PDB file of C-alpha atoms in Angstrom:
ATOM      1  CA  MET H   1       6.119 -40.664  30.329  1.00  0.00           C
ATOM      2  CA  TYR H   2       7.601 -37.342  31.453  1.00  0.00           C
ATOM      3  CA  LYS H   3       4.220 -35.666  31.035  1.00  0.00           C
ATOM      4  CA  GLU H   4       2.717 -38.096  33.457  1.00  0.00           C
ATOM      5  CA  ILE H   5       5.553 -37.487  35.899  1.00  0.00           C
ATOM      6  CA  LEU H   6       5.052 -33.741  35.793  1.00  0.00           C
ATOM      7  CA  LYS H   7       1.273 -34.089  35.916  1.00  0.00           C
ATOM      8  CA  THR H   8       1.601 -36.237  39.059  1.00  0.00           C
ATOM      9  CA  LEU H   9       4.053 -34.025  40.772  1.00  0.00           C
ATOM     10  CA  TYR H  10       1.877 -30.962  40.163  1.00  0.00           C
ATOM     11  CA  SER H  11      -1.190 -32.719  41.425  1.00  0.00           C
ATOM     12  CA  PHE H  12       0.479 -33.599  44.717  1.00  0.00           C
ATOM     13  CA  LEU H  13       2.554 -30.481  45.246  1.00  0.00           C
ATOM     14  CA  GLY H  14       0.593 -27.671  43.728  1.00  0.00           C
ATOM     15  CA  LYS H  15       2.322 -24.333  44.256  1.00  0.00           C
ATOM     16  CA  ASN H  16       4.924 -26.047  46.271  1.00  0.00           C
ATOM     17  CA  ILE H  17       6.285 -27.399  43.121  1.00  0.00           C
ATOM     18  CA  LEU H  18       8.291 -24.131  42.705  1.00  0.00           C
ATOM     19  CA  ASN H  19      10.484 -25.490  45.568  1.00  0.00           C
ATOM     20  CA  GLU H  20      11.341 -28.514  43.471  1.00  0.00           C
ATOM     21  CA  GLU H  21      13.110 -26.924  40.515  1.00  0.00           C
ATOM     22  CA  LYS H  22      16.179 -29.335  40.839  1.00  0.00           C
ATOM     23  CA  LYS H  23      13.884 -32.344  40.822  1.00  0.00           C
ATOM     24  CA  LEU H  24      11.828 -30.992  37.823  1.00  0.00           C
ATOM     25  CA  LYS H  25      15.041 -30.492  35.923  1.00  0.00           C
ATOM     26  CA  SER H  26      16.762 -33.898  36.800  1.00  0.00           C
ATOM     27  CA  GLU H  27      13.657 -36.063  36.526  1.00  0.00           C
ATOM     28  CA  ILE H  28      11.760 -34.408  33.592  1.00  0.00           C
ATOM     29  CA  PHE H  29      13.175 -31.471  31.629  1.00  0.00           C
ATOM     30  CA  ASP H  30      16.807 -32.514  31.453  1.00  0.00           C
ATOM     31  CA  LYS H  31      15.681 -35.797  30.044  1.00  0.00           C
ATOM     32  CA  LEU H  32      13.519 -34.584  27.167  1.00  0.00           C
ATOM     33  CA  ASN H  33      15.157 -35.705  24.020  1.00  0.00           C
ATOM     34  CA  THR H  34      12.663 -36.630  21.220  1.00  0.00           C
ATOM     35  CA  LYS H  35      10.009 -34.636  19.378  1.00  0.00           C
ATOM     36  CA  ASN H  36       7.416 -36.719  21.225  1.00  0.00           C
ATOM     37  CA  ASP H  37       8.865 -35.920  24.588  1.00  0.00           C
ATOM     38  CA  PHE H  38       8.675 -32.160  23.976  1.00  0.00           C
ATOM     39  CA  TYR H  39       5.204 -32.272  22.304  1.00  0.00           C
ATOM     40  CA  ASP H  40       3.734 -34.317  25.339  1.00  0.00           C
ATOM     41  CA  ILE H  41       5.019 -31.678  27.762  1.00  0.00           C
ATOM     42  CA  LEU H  42       3.749 -28.883  25.650  1.00  0.00           C
ATOM     43  CA  ASP H  43       0.401 -30.514  25.350  1.00  0.00           C
ATOM     44  CA  PHE H  44       0.260 -30.625  29.158  1.00  0.00           C
ATOM     45  CA  LEU H  45       1.335 -27.040  29.530  1.00  0.00           C
ATOM     46  CA  LYS H  46      -1.176 -25.613  27.105  1.00  0.00           C
ATOM     47  CA  THR H  47      -4.255 -27.686  28.307  1.00  0.00           C
ATOM     48  CA  GLU H  48      -3.849 -27.116  32.013  1.00  0.00           C
ATOM     49  CA  THR H  49      -4.635 -23.753  33.791  1.00  0.00           C
ATOM     50  CA  PHE H  50      -1.719 -22.836  36.016  1.00  0.00           C
ATOM     51  CA  PRO H  51      -1.064 -19.859  38.408  1.00  0.00           C
ATOM     52  CA  ARG H  52       1.138 -17.380  36.560  1.00  0.00           C
ATOM     53  CA  GLU H  53       4.308 -18.076  38.507  1.00  0.00           C
ATOM     54  CA  ILE H  54       4.003 -21.816  37.822  1.00  0.00           C
ATOM     55  CA  GLU H  55       3.354 -21.344  34.202  1.00  0.00           C
ATOM     56  CA  GLU H  56       6.355 -19.123  33.889  1.00  0.00           C
ATOM     57  CA  LYS H  57       8.643 -21.655  35.744  1.00  0.00           C
ATOM     58  CA  PHE H  58       7.401 -24.577  33.533  1.00  0.00           C
ATOM     59  CA  LEU H  59       7.795 -22.532  30.437  1.00  0.00           C
ATOM     60  CA  SER H  60      11.330 -21.386  31.294  1.00  0.00           C
ATOM     61  CA  LEU H  61      12.350 -24.945  32.027  1.00  0.00           C
ATOM     62  CA  PHE H  62      10.913 -26.130  28.878  1.00  0.00           C
ATOM     63  CA  ILE H  63      12.648 -23.374  26.706  1.00  0.00           C
ATOM     64  CA  ILE H  64      15.936 -24.182  28.358  1.00  0.00           C
ATOM     65  CA  SER H  65      15.631 -27.919  27.545  1.00  0.00           C
ATOM     66  CA  LEU H  66      14.583 -27.217  24.000  1.00  0.00           C
ATOM     67  CA  PHE H  67      17.383 -24.925  23.086  1.00  0.00           C
ATOM     68  CA  ASN H  68      19.979 -27.145  24.854  1.00  0.00           C
ATOM     69  CA  ARG H  69      18.522 -29.979  22.610  1.00  0.00           C
ATOM     70  CA  LEU H  70      19.099 -27.623  19.651  1.00  0.00           C
ATOM     71  CA  ARG H  71      22.708 -26.886  20.932  1.00  0.00           C
ATOM     72  CA  ILE H  72      22.065 -23.183  21.518  1.00  0.00           C
ATOM     73  CA  SER H  73      23.016 -21.823  24.953  1.00  0.00           C
ATOM     74  CA  ILE H  74      20.524 -19.739  26.947  1.00  0.00           C
ATOM     75  CA  ASP H  75      20.568 -17.576  29.947  1.00  0.00           C
ATOM     76  CA  ILE H  76      17.039 -17.568  31.184  1.00  0.00           C
ATOM     77  CA  GLU H  77      17.737 -14.922  33.835  1.00  0.00           C
ATOM     78  CA  LYS H  78      19.234 -12.397  31.399  1.00  0.00           C
ATOM     79  CA  LYS H  79      16.587 -13.574  28.750  1.00  0.00           C
ATOM     80  CA  ILE H  80      19.096 -14.181  26.058  1.00  0.00           C
ATOM     81  CA  LEU H  81      20.197 -16.863  23.563  1.00  0.00           C
ATOM     82  CA  ILE H  82      24.004 -17.202  23.160  1.00  0.00           C
ATOM     83  CA  TYR H  83      26.118 -18.427  20.227  1.00  0.00           C
ATOM     84  CA  GLY H  84      29.795 -17.405  20.298  1.00  0.00           C
ATOM     85  CA  ASN H  85      29.854 -13.659  20.575  1.00  0.00           C
ATOM     86  CA  GLU H  86      26.251 -13.312  19.284  1.00  0.00           C
ATOM     87  CA  LYS H  87      23.261 -12.849  21.537  1.00  0.00           C
ATOM     88  CA  ILE H  88      19.519 -12.835  20.869  1.00  0.00           C
ATOM     89  CA  ASP H  89      17.018 -11.212  23.281  1.00  0.00           C
ATOM     90  CA  LEU H  90      14.206 -13.653  24.132  1.00  0.00           C
ATOM     91  CA  ASP H  91      11.725 -10.876  24.472  1.00  0.00           C
ATOM     92  CA  THR H  92      12.020  -9.985  20.777  1.00  0.00           C
ATOM     93  CA  LEU H  93      11.245 -13.731  19.883  1.00  0.00           C
ATOM     94  CA  GLY H  94       7.982 -13.596  21.969  1.00  0.00           C
ATOM     95  CA  ILE H  95       8.878 -17.059  23.145  1.00  0.00           C
ATOM     96  CA  ASN H  96       8.690 -16.435  26.943  1.00  0.00           C
ATOM     97  CA  LYS H  97       5.314 -14.626  27.092  1.00  0.00           C
ATOM     98  CA  GLY H  98       3.104 -17.420  28.009  1.00  0.00           C
ATOM     99  CA  ILE H  99       2.316 -20.873  26.524  1.00  0.00           C
ATOM    100  CA  ILE H 100      -0.438 -19.877  24.201  1.00  0.00           C
ATOM    101  CA  GLN H 101       1.542 -16.959  22.705  1.00  0.00           C
ATOM    102  CA  SER H 102       4.741 -19.087  22.285  1.00  0.00           C
ATOM    103  CA  GLU H 103       3.004 -22.341  21.064  1.00  0.00           C
ATOM    104  CA  ASN H 104       3.426 -21.763  17.304  1.00  0.00           C
ATOM    105  CA  LEU H 105       7.145 -20.961  17.499  1.00  0.00           C
ATOM    106  CA  LEU H 106       7.815 -23.673  20.011  1.00  0.00           C
ATOM    107  CA  LYS H 107       6.172 -26.237  17.724  1.00  0.00           C
ATOM    108  CA  GLU H 108       8.387 -25.029  14.773  1.00  0.00           C
ATOM    109  CA  LEU H 109      11.553 -25.320  17.020  1.00  0.00           C
ATOM    110  CA  ILE H 110      10.490 -28.803  18.167  1.00  0.00           C
ATOM    111  CA  ASP H 111      10.157 -29.983  14.653  1.00  0.00           C
ATOM    112  CA  LEU H 112      13.838 -29.038  13.948  1.00  0.00           C
ATOM    113  CA  ILE H 113      14.871 -31.865  16.313  1.00  0.00           C
ATOM    114  CA  ASP H 114      14.489 -34.302  13.322  1.00  0.00           C
ATOM    115  CA  TYR H 115      17.189 -32.399  11.458  1.00  0.00           C
ATOM    116  CA  GLY H 116      20.157 -33.825  13.307  1.00  0.00           C
ATOM    117  CA  ASN H 117      22.696 -32.338  10.903  1.00  0.00           C
ATOM    118  CA  LEU H 118      21.275 -28.799  11.038  1.00  0.00           C
ATOM    119  CA  PRO H 119      24.188 -26.424  11.709  1.00  0.00           C
ATOM    120  CA  THR H 120      23.506 -24.409  14.887  1.00  0.00           C
ATOM    121  CA  GLU H 121      24.876 -21.275  13.309  1.00  0.00           C
ATOM    122  CA  TYR H 122      22.144 -21.143  10.689  1.00  0.00           C
ATOM    123  CA  LEU H 123      19.311 -21.679  13.167  1.00  0.00           C
ATOM    124  CA  PHE H 124      20.691 -19.032  15.429  1.00  0.00           C
ATOM    125  CA  GLY H 125      21.214 -16.653  12.662  1.00  0.00           C
ATOM    126  CA  ILE H 126      17.625 -17.079  11.395  1.00  0.00           C
ATOM    127  CA  LEU H 127      16.397 -16.295  14.969  1.00  0.00           C
ATOM    128  CA  SER H 128      18.536 -13.159  15.325  1.00  0.00           C
ATOM    129  CA  ASN H 129      16.879  -9.771  15.512  1.00  0.00           C
ATOM    130  CA  ASP H 130      20.015  -8.416  13.788  1.00  0.00           C
ATOM    131  CA  LEU H 131      18.760  -8.075  10.159  1.00  0.00           C
ATOM    132  CA  SER H 132      22.310  -7.964   8.721  1.00  0.00           C
ATOM    133  CA  PHE H 133      23.218 -11.193  10.475  1.00  0.00           C
ATOM    134  CA  ARG H 134      20.094 -12.812   9.209  1.00  0.00           C
ATOM    135  CA  ILE H 135      20.767 -11.667   5.595  1.00  0.00           C
ATOM    136  CA  ARG H 136      24.297 -13.104   5.836  1.00  0.00           C
ATOM    137  CA  ILE H 137      22.898 -16.408   6.943  1.00  0.00           C
ATOM    138  CA  PHE H 138      20.350 -16.335   4.191  1.00  0.00           C
ATOM    139  CA  LYS H 139      23.129 -15.881   1.668  1.00  0.00           C
ATOM    140  CA  GLU H 140      25.085 -18.763   3.109  1.00  0.00           C
ATOM    141  CA  LEU H 141      21.874 -21.018   2.866  1.00  0.00           C
ATOM    142  CA  ILE H 142      21.442 -20.018  -0.739  1.00  0.00           C
ATOM    143  CA  GLY H 143      24.943 -20.935  -1.520  1.00  0.00           C
ATOM    144  CA  SER H 144      24.681 -24.298   0.273  1.00  0.00           C
ATOM    145  CA  SER H 145      21.162 -25.491  -0.416  1.00  0.00           C
ATOM    146  CA  LYS H 146      22.081 -29.099   0.638  1.00  0.00           C
ATOM    147  CA  ILE H 147      22.684 -28.406   4.240  1.00  0.00           C
ATOM    148  CA  THR H 148      19.756 -30.453   5.490  1.00  0.00           C
ATOM    149  CA  GLU H 149      19.667 -33.024   2.659  1.00  0.00           C
ATOM    150  CA  GLU H 150      20.629 -36.624   3.251  1.00  0.00           C
ATOM    151  CA  LYS H 151      22.473 -39.007   0.941  1.00  0.00           C
ATOM    152  CA  TRP H 152      20.588 -41.980  -0.529  1.00  0.00           C
ATOM    153  CA  SER H 153      21.818 -45.538   0.078  1.00  0.00           C
ATOM    154  CA  LYS H 154      21.634 -48.160  -2.611  1.00  0.00           C
ATOM    155  CA  GLU H 155      18.771 -49.957  -0.886  1.00  0.00           C
ATOM    156  CA  GLU H 156      16.773 -46.653  -0.521  1.00  0.00           C
ATOM    157  CA  LEU H 157      17.233 -46.053  -4.231  1.00  0.00           C
ATOM    158  CA  LYS H 158      16.086 -49.539  -4.976  1.00  0.00           C
ATOM    159  CA  GLY H 159      12.909 -48.818  -2.808  1.00  0.00           C
ATOM    160  CA  LEU H 160      12.311 -45.623  -4.812  1.00  0.00           C
ATOM    161  CA  ILE H 161      12.554 -47.399  -8.148  1.00  0.00           C
ATOM    162  CA  ASN H 162      10.173 -50.172  -6.952  1.00  0.00           C
ATOM    163  CA  SER H 163       7.645 -47.604  -6.006  1.00  0.00           C
ATOM    164  CA  LEU H 164       7.507 -46.077  -9.457  1.00  0.00           C
ATOM    165  CA  THR H 165       5.147 -47.079 -12.262  1.00  0.00           C
ATOM    166  CA  GLU H 166       6.690 -48.553 -15.389  1.00  0.00           C
ATOM    167  CA  SER H 167       6.316 -45.396 -17.399  1.00  0.00           C
ATOM    168  CA  THR H 168       8.025 -43.394 -14.646  1.00  0.00           C
ATOM    169  CA  LYS H 169      10.797 -45.911 -14.530  1.00  0.00           C
ATOM    170  CA  ASN H 170      11.282 -45.662 -18.218  1.00  0.00           C
ATOM    171  CA  PHE H 171      11.499 -41.936 -17.935  1.00  0.00           C
ATOM    172  CA  LEU H 172      14.166 -42.317 -15.173  1.00  0.00           C
ATOM    173  CA  LYS H 173      16.034 -44.892 -17.293  1.00  0.00           C
ATOM    174  CA  TYR H 174      16.142 -42.273 -20.111  1.00  0.00           C
ATOM    175  CA  MET H 175      17.408 -39.545 -17.771  1.00  0.00           C
ATOM    176  CA  VAL H 176      20.127 -41.873 -16.353  1.00  0.00           C
ATOM    177  CA  LYS H 177      21.264 -42.713 -19.872  1.00  0.00           C
ATOM    178  CA  LYS H 178      21.241 -39.073 -21.139  1.00  0.00           C
ATOM    179  CA  GLY H 179      22.572 -37.442 -17.975  1.00  0.00           C
ATOM    180  CA  LYS H 180      20.999 -34.092 -19.106  1.00  0.00           C
ATOM    181  CA  SER H 181      18.377 -33.329 -21.740  1.00  0.00           C
ATOM    182  CA  SER H 182      16.282 -30.394 -22.836  1.00  0.00           C
ATOM    183  CA  LYS H 183      12.482 -30.809 -22.390  1.00  0.00           C
ATOM    184  CA  ASP H 184      11.937 -30.545 -26.081  1.00  0.00           C
ATOM    185  CA  GLU H 185      14.400 -33.418 -26.498  1.00  0.00           C
ATOM    186  CA  ILE H 186      12.623 -35.486 -23.917  1.00  0.00           C
ATOM    187  CA  ILE H 187       9.169 -34.962 -25.516  1.00  0.00           C
ATOM    188  CA  LYS H 188      10.509 -35.965 -28.888  1.00  0.00           C
ATOM    189  CA  ASP H 189      12.527 -39.043 -27.724  1.00  0.00           C
ATOM    190  CA  LEU H 190       9.826 -40.426 -25.427  1.00  0.00           C
ATOM    191  CA  GLU H 191       7.005 -39.367 -27.715  1.00  0.00           C
ATOM    192  CA  LEU H 192       5.244 -37.275 -25.043  1.00  0.00           C
ATOM    193  CA  LYS H 193       2.435 -34.918 -25.629  1.00  0.00           C
ATOM    194  CA  ASP H 194       3.918 -31.828 -23.875  1.00  0.00           C
ATOM    195  CA  THR H 195       5.830 -30.644 -20.858  1.00  0.00           C
ATOM    196  CA  ARG H 196       2.888 -31.606 -18.565  1.00  0.00           C
ATOM    197  CA  SER H 197       3.983 -35.268 -19.046  1.00  0.00           C
ATOM    198  CA  ILE H 198       7.473 -34.402 -17.952  1.00  0.00           C
ATOM    199  CA  SER H 199       6.074 -32.587 -14.854  1.00  0.00           C
ATOM    200  CA  ALA H 200       4.065 -35.665 -14.079  1.00  0.00           C
ATOM    201  CA  PHE H 201       7.074 -38.025 -14.099  1.00  0.00           C
ATOM    202  CA  THR H 202       9.346 -35.683 -12.075  1.00  0.00           C
ATOM    203  CA  SER H 203       6.549 -35.078  -9.625  1.00  0.00           C
ATOM    204  CA  ALA H 204       6.082 -38.820  -9.152  1.00  0.00           C
ATOM    205  CA  ILE H 205       9.809 -39.162  -8.461  1.00  0.00           C
ATOM    206  CA  SER H 206       9.758 -36.373  -5.961  1.00  0.00           C
ATOM    207  CA  ARG H 207       6.496 -37.577  -4.375  1.00  0.00           C
ATOM    208  CA  ASN H 208       7.959 -41.012  -3.723  1.00  0.00           C
ATOM    209  CA  SER H 209      11.277 -39.653  -2.270  1.00  0.00           C
ATOM    210  CA  PRO H 210      11.553 -38.784   1.390  1.00  0.00           C
ATOM    211  CA  SER H 211      11.494 -35.034   1.980  1.00  0.00           C
ATOM    212  CA  LYS H 212      15.018 -34.908   3.462  1.00  0.00           C
ATOM    213  CA  LYS H 213      16.802 -36.759   0.604  1.00  0.00           C
ATOM    214  CA  GLU H 214      18.897 -35.244  -2.038  1.00  0.00           C
ATOM    215  CA  ARG H 215      17.069 -34.617  -5.311  1.00  0.00           C
ATOM    216  CA  ILE H 216      17.477 -37.206  -8.043  1.00  0.00           C
ATOM    217  CA  LEU H 217      16.607 -34.728 -10.821  1.00  0.00           C
ATOM    218  CA  PHE H 218      17.254 -31.114 -11.214  1.00  0.00           C
ATOM    219  CA  GLY H 219      15.654 -28.639 -13.582  1.00  0.00           C
ATOM    220  CA  GLU H 220      17.125 -25.412 -14.936  1.00  0.00           C
ATOM    221  CA  LYS H 221      16.523 -23.227 -17.912  1.00  0.00           C
ATOM    222  CA  GLY H 222      14.357 -25.802 -19.811  1.00  0.00           C
ATOM    223  CA  LYS H 223      16.659 -28.648 -19.105  1.00  0.00           C
ATOM    224  CA  LEU H 224      16.607 -31.554 -16.724  1.00  0.00           C
ATOM    225  CA  TYR H 225      19.823 -33.124 -15.056  1.00  0.00           C
ATOM    226  CA  ILE H 226      20.275 -36.348 -13.329  1.00  0.00           C
ATOM    227  CA  ASN H 227      22.178 -36.172 -10.040  1.00  0.00           C
ATOM    228  CA  GLU H 228      25.562 -37.503 -11.011  1.00  0.00           C
ATOM    229  CA  ASP H 229      26.252 -38.784  -7.493  1.00  0.00           C
ATOM    230  CA  TYR H 230      23.660 -41.559  -8.137  1.00  0.00           C
ATOM    231  CA  ARG H 231      23.753 -41.947 -11.876  1.00  0.00           C
ATOM    232  CA  GLU H 232      25.907 -45.153 -11.903  1.00  0.00           C
ATOM    233  CA  ILE H 233      23.964 -46.825  -9.029  1.00  0.00           C
ATOM    234  CA  LEU H 234      20.650 -45.975 -10.681  1.00  0.00           C
ATOM    235  CA  LYS H 235      22.032 -47.344 -13.958  1.00  0.00           C
ATOM    236  CA  GLU H 236      22.846 -50.638 -12.219  1.00  0.00           C
ATOM    237  CA  LEU H 237      19.487 -50.963 -10.404  1.00  0.00           C
ATOM    238  CA  LEU H 238      17.402 -50.069 -13.453  1.00  0.00           C
ATOM    239  CA  LEU H 239      19.048 -52.772 -15.408  1.00  0.00           C
ATOM    240  CA  GLU H 240      18.381 -55.519 -12.800  1.00  0.00           C
TER     241      GLU H 240
END
């Protein structure tokens, strides 16, 4: 919808659209909210040929809208992103040097809109050109690996179980019962050929789980662990 409005305005006004910044903001760019909204506008910007000053204006309005949606302040005149006392120079990101040059980074940022619980500090830190700041954020991410993972509901776990084959369900029942087990023990108890069978089962569970959900199984040092947060619910569902 917003793509068509922008396209129509530009076809009528041409270069005079530069005098309608308030209208562009209020009727189009300030209203962009979903991934599809941003992708539609980006598609228009990269497939049309604009005079340089118009491309720069459209791109700046697009960037302002996108970072506002990601809850990061931006001063487009000073060419900086702002979060608390920290600042990032837009020129170092290469995000304001033309649609084609900025496209890949813009797409990656647009995709982050799906992560509604993504802490702004982490995103800002990753974008920073201050290496020490980026390393600090990286260390925090390592220590809090679940920052973007979502909890499972009982109904979602039921859907996962129903999507599994009987053999994978039996494997999951075993893990729910044991809580944790070495791979050698699993092979012996379930009469499997080798660790490749275990990998097939864990891959099937992972493959049928939405990417943003917490893991059901964890592997570490030759052992598998069930996620204790869901052990009782899984036990109940697997016995139905």
